Short mmCIF file of C-alpha atoms in Angstrom, two decimals:
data_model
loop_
_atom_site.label_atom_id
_atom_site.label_comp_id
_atom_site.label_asym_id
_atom_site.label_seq_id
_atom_site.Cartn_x
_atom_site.Cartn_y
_atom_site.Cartn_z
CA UNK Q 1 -23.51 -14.24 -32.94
CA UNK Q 2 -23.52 -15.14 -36.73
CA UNK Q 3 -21.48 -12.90 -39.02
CA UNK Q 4 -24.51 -10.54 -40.72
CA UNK Q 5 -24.50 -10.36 -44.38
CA UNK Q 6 -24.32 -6.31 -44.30
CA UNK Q 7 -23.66 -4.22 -47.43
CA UNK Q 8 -20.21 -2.61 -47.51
CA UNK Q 9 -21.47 1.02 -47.64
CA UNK Q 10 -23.48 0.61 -44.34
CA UNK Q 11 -20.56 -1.25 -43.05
CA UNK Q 12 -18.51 1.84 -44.01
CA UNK Q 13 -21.01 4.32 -42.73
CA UNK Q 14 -20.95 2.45 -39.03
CA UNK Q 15 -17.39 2.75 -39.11
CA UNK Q 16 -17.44 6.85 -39.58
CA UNK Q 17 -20.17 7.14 -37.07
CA UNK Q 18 -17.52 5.56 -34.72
CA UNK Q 19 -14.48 7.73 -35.48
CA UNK Q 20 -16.56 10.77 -35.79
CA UNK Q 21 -17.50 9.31 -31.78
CA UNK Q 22 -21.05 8.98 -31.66
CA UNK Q 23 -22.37 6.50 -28.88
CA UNK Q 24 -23.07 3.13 -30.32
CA UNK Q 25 -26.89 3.52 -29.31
CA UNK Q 26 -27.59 6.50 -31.30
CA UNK Q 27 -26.12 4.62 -34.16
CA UNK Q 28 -28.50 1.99 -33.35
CA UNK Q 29 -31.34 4.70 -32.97
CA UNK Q 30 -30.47 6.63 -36.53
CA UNK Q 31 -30.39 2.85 -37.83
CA UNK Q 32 -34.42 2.04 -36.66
CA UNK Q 33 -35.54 5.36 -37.60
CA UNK Q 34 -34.44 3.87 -41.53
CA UNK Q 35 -36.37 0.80 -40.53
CA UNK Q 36 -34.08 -1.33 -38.77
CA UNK Q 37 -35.69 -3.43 -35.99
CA UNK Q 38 -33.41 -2.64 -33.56
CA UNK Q 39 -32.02 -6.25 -32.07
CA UNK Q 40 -30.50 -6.31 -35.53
CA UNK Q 41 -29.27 -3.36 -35.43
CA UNK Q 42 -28.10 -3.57 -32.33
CA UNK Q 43 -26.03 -6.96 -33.88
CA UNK Q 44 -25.43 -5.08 -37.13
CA UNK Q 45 -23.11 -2.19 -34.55
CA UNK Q 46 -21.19 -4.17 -32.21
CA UNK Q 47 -20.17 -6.52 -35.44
CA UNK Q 48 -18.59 -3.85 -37.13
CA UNK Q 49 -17.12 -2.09 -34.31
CA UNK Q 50 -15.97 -5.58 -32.94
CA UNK Q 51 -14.22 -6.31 -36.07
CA UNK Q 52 -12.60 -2.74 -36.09
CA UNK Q 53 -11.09 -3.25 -32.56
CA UNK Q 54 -10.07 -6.76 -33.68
CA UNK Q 55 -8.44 -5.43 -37.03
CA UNK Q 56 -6.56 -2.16 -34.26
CA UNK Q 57 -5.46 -4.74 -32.34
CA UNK Q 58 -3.46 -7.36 -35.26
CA UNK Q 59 -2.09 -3.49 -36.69
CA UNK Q 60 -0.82 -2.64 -33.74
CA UNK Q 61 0.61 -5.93 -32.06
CA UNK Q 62 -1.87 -5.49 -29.36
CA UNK Q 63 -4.04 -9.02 -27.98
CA UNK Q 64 -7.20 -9.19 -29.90
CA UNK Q 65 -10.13 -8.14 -27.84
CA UNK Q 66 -12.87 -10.35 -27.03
CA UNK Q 67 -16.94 -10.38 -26.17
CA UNK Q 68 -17.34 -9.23 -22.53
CA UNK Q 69 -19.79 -9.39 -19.71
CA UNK Q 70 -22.16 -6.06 -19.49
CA UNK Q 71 -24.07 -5.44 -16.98
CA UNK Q 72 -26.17 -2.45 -18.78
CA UNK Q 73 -26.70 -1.34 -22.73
CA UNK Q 74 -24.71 2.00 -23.46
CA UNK Q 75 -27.77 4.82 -22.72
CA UNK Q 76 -29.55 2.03 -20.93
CA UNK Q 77 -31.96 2.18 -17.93
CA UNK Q 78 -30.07 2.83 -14.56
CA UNK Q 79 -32.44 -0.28 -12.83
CA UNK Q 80 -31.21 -3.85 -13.90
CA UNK Q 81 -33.17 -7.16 -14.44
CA UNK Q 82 -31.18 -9.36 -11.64
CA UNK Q 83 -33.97 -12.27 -12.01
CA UNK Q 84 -34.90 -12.26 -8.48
CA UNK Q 85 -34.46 -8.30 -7.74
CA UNK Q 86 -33.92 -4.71 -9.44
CA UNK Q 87 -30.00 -3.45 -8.77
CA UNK Q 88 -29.92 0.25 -9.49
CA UNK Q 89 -26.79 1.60 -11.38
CA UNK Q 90 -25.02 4.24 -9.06
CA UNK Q 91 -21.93 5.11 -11.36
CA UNK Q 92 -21.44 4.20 -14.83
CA UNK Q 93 -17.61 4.26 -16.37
CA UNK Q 94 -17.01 3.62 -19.91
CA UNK Q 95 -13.38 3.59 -19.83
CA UNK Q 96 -12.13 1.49 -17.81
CA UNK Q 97 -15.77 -0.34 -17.84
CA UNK Q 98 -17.00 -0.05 -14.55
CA UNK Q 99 -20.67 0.08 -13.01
CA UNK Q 100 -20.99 0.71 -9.23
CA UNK Q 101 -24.53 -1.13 -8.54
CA UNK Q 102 -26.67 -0.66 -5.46
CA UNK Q 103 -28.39 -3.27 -3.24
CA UNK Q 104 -26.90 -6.28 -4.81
CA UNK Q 105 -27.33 -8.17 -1.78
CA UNK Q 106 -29.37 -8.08 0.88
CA UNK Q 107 -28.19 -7.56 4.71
CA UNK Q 108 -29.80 -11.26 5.41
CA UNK Q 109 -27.01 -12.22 2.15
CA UNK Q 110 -24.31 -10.51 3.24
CA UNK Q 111 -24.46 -11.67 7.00
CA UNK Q 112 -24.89 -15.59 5.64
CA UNK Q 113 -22.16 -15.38 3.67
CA UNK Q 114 -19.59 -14.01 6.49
CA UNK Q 115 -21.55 -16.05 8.65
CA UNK Q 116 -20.46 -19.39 6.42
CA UNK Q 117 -17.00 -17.90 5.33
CA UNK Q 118 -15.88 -17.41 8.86
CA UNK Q 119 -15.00 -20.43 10.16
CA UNK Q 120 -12.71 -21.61 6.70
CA UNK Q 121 -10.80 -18.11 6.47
CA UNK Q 122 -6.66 -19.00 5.73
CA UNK Q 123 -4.47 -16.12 4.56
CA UNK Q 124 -5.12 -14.90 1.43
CA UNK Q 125 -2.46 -16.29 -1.14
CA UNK Q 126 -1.75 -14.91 -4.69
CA UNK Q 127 -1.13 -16.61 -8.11
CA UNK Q 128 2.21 -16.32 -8.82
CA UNK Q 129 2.10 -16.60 -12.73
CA UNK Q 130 5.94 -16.58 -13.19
CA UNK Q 131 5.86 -19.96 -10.94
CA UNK Q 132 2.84 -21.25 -11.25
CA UNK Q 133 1.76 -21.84 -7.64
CA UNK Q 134 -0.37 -19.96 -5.49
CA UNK Q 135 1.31 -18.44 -2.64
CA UNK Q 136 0.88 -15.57 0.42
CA UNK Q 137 2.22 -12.28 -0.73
CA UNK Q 138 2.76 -9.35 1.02
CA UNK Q 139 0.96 -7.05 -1.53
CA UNK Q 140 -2.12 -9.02 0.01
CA UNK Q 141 -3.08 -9.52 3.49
CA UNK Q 142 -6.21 -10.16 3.72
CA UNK Q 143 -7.74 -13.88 4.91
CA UNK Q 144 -10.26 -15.39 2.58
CA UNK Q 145 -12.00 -18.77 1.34
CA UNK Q 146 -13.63 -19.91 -1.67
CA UNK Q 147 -17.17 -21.73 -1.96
CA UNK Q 148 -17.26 -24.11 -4.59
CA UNK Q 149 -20.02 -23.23 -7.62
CA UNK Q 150 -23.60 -24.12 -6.15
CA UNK Q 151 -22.24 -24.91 -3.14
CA UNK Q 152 -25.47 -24.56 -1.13
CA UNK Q 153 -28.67 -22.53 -1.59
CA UNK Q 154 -27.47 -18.90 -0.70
CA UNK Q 155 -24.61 -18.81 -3.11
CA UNK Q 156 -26.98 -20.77 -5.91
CA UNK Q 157 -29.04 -18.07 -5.38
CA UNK Q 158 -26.31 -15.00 -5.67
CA UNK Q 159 -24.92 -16.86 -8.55
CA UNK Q 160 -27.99 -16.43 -10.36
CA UNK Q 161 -28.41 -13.23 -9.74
CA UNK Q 162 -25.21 -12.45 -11.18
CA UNK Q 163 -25.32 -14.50 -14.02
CA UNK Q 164 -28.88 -12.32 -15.36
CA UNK Q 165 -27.49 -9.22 -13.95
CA UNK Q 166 -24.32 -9.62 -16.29
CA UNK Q 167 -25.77 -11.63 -19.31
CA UNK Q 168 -23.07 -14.00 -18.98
CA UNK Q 169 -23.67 -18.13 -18.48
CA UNK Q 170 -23.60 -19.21 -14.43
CA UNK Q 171 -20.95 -21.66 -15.92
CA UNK Q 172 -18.53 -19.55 -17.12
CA UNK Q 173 -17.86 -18.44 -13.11
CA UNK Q 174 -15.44 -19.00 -10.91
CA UNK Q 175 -16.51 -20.14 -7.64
CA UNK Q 176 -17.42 -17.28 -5.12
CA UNK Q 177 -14.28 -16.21 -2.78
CA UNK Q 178 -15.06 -14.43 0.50
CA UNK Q 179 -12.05 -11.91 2.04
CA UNK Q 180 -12.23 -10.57 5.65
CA UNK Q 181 -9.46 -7.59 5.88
CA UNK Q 182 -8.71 -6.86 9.02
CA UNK Q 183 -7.09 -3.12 10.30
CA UNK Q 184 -4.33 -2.15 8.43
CA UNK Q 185 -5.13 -4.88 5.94
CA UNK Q 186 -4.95 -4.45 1.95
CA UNK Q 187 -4.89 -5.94 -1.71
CA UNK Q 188 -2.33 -3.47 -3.63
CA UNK Q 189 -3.28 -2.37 -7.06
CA UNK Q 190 -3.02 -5.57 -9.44
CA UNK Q 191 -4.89 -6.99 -12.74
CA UNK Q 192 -7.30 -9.51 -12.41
CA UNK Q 193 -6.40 -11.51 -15.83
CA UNK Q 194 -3.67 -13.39 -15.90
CA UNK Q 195 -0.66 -12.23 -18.39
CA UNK Q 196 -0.09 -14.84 -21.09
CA UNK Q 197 3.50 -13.92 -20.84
CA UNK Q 198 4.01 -15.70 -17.82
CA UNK Q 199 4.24 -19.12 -17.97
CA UNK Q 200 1.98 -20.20 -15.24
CA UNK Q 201 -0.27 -19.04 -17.25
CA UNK Q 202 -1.27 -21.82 -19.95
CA UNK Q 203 -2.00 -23.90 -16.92
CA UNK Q 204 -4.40 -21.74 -15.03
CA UNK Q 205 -6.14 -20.68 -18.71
CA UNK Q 206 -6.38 -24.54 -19.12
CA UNK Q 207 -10.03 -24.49 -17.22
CA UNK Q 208 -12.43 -22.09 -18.38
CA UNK Q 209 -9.89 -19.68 -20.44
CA UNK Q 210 -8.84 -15.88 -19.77
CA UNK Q 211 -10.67 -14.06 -16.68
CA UNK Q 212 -12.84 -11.59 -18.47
CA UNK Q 213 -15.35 -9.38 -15.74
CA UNK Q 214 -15.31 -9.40 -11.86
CA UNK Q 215 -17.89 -8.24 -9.54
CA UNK Q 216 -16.42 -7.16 -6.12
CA UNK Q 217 -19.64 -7.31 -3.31
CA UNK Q 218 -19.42 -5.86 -0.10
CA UNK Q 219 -20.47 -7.82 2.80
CA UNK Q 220 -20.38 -5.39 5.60
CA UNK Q 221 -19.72 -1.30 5.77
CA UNK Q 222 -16.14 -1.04 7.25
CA UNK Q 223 -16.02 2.44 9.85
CA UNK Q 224 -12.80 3.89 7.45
CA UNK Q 225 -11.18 3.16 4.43
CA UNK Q 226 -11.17 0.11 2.54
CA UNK Q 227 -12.17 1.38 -0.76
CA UNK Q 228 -11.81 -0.47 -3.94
CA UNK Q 229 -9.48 1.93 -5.61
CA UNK Q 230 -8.70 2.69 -9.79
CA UNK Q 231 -5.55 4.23 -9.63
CA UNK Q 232 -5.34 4.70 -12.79
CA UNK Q 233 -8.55 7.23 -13.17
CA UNK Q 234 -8.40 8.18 -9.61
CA UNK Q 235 -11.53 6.82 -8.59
CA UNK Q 236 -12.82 4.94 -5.72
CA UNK Q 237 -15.87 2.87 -4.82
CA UNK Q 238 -16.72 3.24 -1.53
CA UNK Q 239 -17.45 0.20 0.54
CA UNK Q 240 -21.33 -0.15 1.01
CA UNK Q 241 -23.03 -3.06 2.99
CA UNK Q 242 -24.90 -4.58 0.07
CA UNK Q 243 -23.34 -2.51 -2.78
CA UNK Q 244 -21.07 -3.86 -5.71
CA UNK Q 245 -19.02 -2.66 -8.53
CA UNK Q 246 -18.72 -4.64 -12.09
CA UNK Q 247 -15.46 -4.10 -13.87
CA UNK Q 248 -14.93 -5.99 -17.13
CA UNK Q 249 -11.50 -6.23 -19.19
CA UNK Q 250 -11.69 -6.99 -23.11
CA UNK Q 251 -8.32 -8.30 -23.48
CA UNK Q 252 -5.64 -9.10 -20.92
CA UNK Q 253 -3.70 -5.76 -21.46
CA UNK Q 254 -2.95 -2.85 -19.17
CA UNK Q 255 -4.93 -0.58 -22.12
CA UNK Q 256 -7.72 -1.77 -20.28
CA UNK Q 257 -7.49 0.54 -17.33
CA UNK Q 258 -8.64 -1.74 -14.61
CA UNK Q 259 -5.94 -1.99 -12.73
CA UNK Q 260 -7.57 -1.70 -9.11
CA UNK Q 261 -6.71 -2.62 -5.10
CA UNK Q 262 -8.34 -3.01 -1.94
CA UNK Q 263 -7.70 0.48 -0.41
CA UNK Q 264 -6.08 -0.14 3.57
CA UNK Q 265 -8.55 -0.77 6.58
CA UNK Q 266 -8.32 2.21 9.12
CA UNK Q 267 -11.00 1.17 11.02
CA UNK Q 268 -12.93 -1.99 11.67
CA UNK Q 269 -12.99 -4.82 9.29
CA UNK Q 270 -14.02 -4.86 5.47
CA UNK Q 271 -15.84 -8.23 4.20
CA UNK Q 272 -15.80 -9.06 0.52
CA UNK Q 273 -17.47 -11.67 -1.75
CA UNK Q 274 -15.75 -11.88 -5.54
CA UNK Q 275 -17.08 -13.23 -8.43
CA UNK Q 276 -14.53 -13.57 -11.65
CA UNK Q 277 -16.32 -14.48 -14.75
CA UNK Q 278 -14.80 -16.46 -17.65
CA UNK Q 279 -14.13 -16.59 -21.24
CA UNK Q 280 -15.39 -20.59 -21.00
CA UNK Q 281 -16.84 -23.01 -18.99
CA UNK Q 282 -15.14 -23.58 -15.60
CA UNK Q 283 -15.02 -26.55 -13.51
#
């Protein structure tokens, strides 16, 4: 988005709504009512309160934050545009940002994709930033695979979907990655970006930049357990045949809040698809 040529009093003004915590829409909404068309509106908010988080973060030593996947406008409607289908909104968390979304996939979706993941499943290994390889871990013992992008016509058609539903370009994705977790099995509670500390990490940042959203889909309804977990805010999406839940992360920083896991298995089997989104265009 090009910088706006605003006036420094309504610059000023945006900035007080903020602190005085007013939702960003009603800005937007006291901002038409004075005869703003509202896209530019719309542009005229999230540049000011963009460039207040920025100038927070360079005050405070924190990483700067960055333009984000979203799923749904602040006050939005509660049914999405997915392209092909309607996903209803069944939980809506501003902090950490997190949308639980119904019917994502269809049964016929979910039972292709186990149906193609199940015969290339490997244990499940973990980036190990401080090395720079990938290897198993015990905090994760599930067994998974990854499609390639556009790999054939069912994930071409989920990636789609995803891309509208999050407003975010079908290149900027990672490859889809399908997890079976068997009894017993789990993913402890982790971050999904990777910590620029580390030194693995200029390589993996190398292609398509800093992980910025993920959308965890569940391919199957496990009998117990298996809940994708927020430790941090106590909450817990419960694993739903079809269901997903969004989570997107501004800045690779714990402030974020979405730390999360894979909850234990205590009965049956829990089948996941994951889609991590990107701040560029990976290949």
């Amino acid at each position: 988005m090009a910088t706006l040529d605003l006036a420094a009093p309504l610059r000023q003004w945006i900035i007080e709504q903020a602190q005085a915590g007013r939702e960003p829409m009603d800005v937007v909404d006291a901002m038409v009512v004075e005869g703003w068309p509202q896209e530019k509106a719309v542009d005229a908010v999230q540049e000011v309160l963009q460039a207040l988080l920025v100038e927070h973060a360079r005050a405070n030593g924190l990483p700067e934050p960055t333009v984000v996947p979203e799923p749904m406008e602040r006050g939005g409607p509660h049914l999405l545009d997915g392209g092909d289908r309607r996903v209803p909104v069944l939980a809506n968390l501003k902090h950490p940002r997190v949308v639980v979304l119904g019917s994502v996939l269809s049964d016929e979706e979910c039972d292709g994709l186990v149906a193609l993941a199940r015969q290339h499943l490997s244990r499940s290994e973990t980036f190990m930033l401080d090395e720079g390889v990938s290897k198993v871990h015990e905090g994760r013992t599930s067994e998974g695979m990854f499609f390639t992008r556009g790999e054939n016509e069912l994930v071409r058609r989920i990636e789609a979907r995803l891309a509208t539903l999050c407003a975010w370009p079908l290149e900027y994705g990672e490859g889809l990655q399908v997890l079976r977790y068997g009894p017993g099995a789990q993913y402890k509670p982790h971050f999904d970006y990777f910590d620029p500390a580390k030194p693995g990490t200029a390589g993996i940042l190398a292609n398509g930049g800093q992980r910025v959203a993920s959308v965890v889909m569940y391919l199957n309804t496990p009998e117990a357990g298996g809940g994708t977990t927020f430790p941090d805010v106590r909450f817990e999406v419960a694993p739903i045949k079809g269901n997903a839940v969004f989570f997107s992360y501004d800045r690779p920083h714990e402030m974020t809040g979405t730390r999360h896991g894979g909850a234990p298995v205590l009965a049956g089997e829990k089948w996941v698809a994951t889609k991590w989104m990107r701040l560029g265009e990976f290949v």
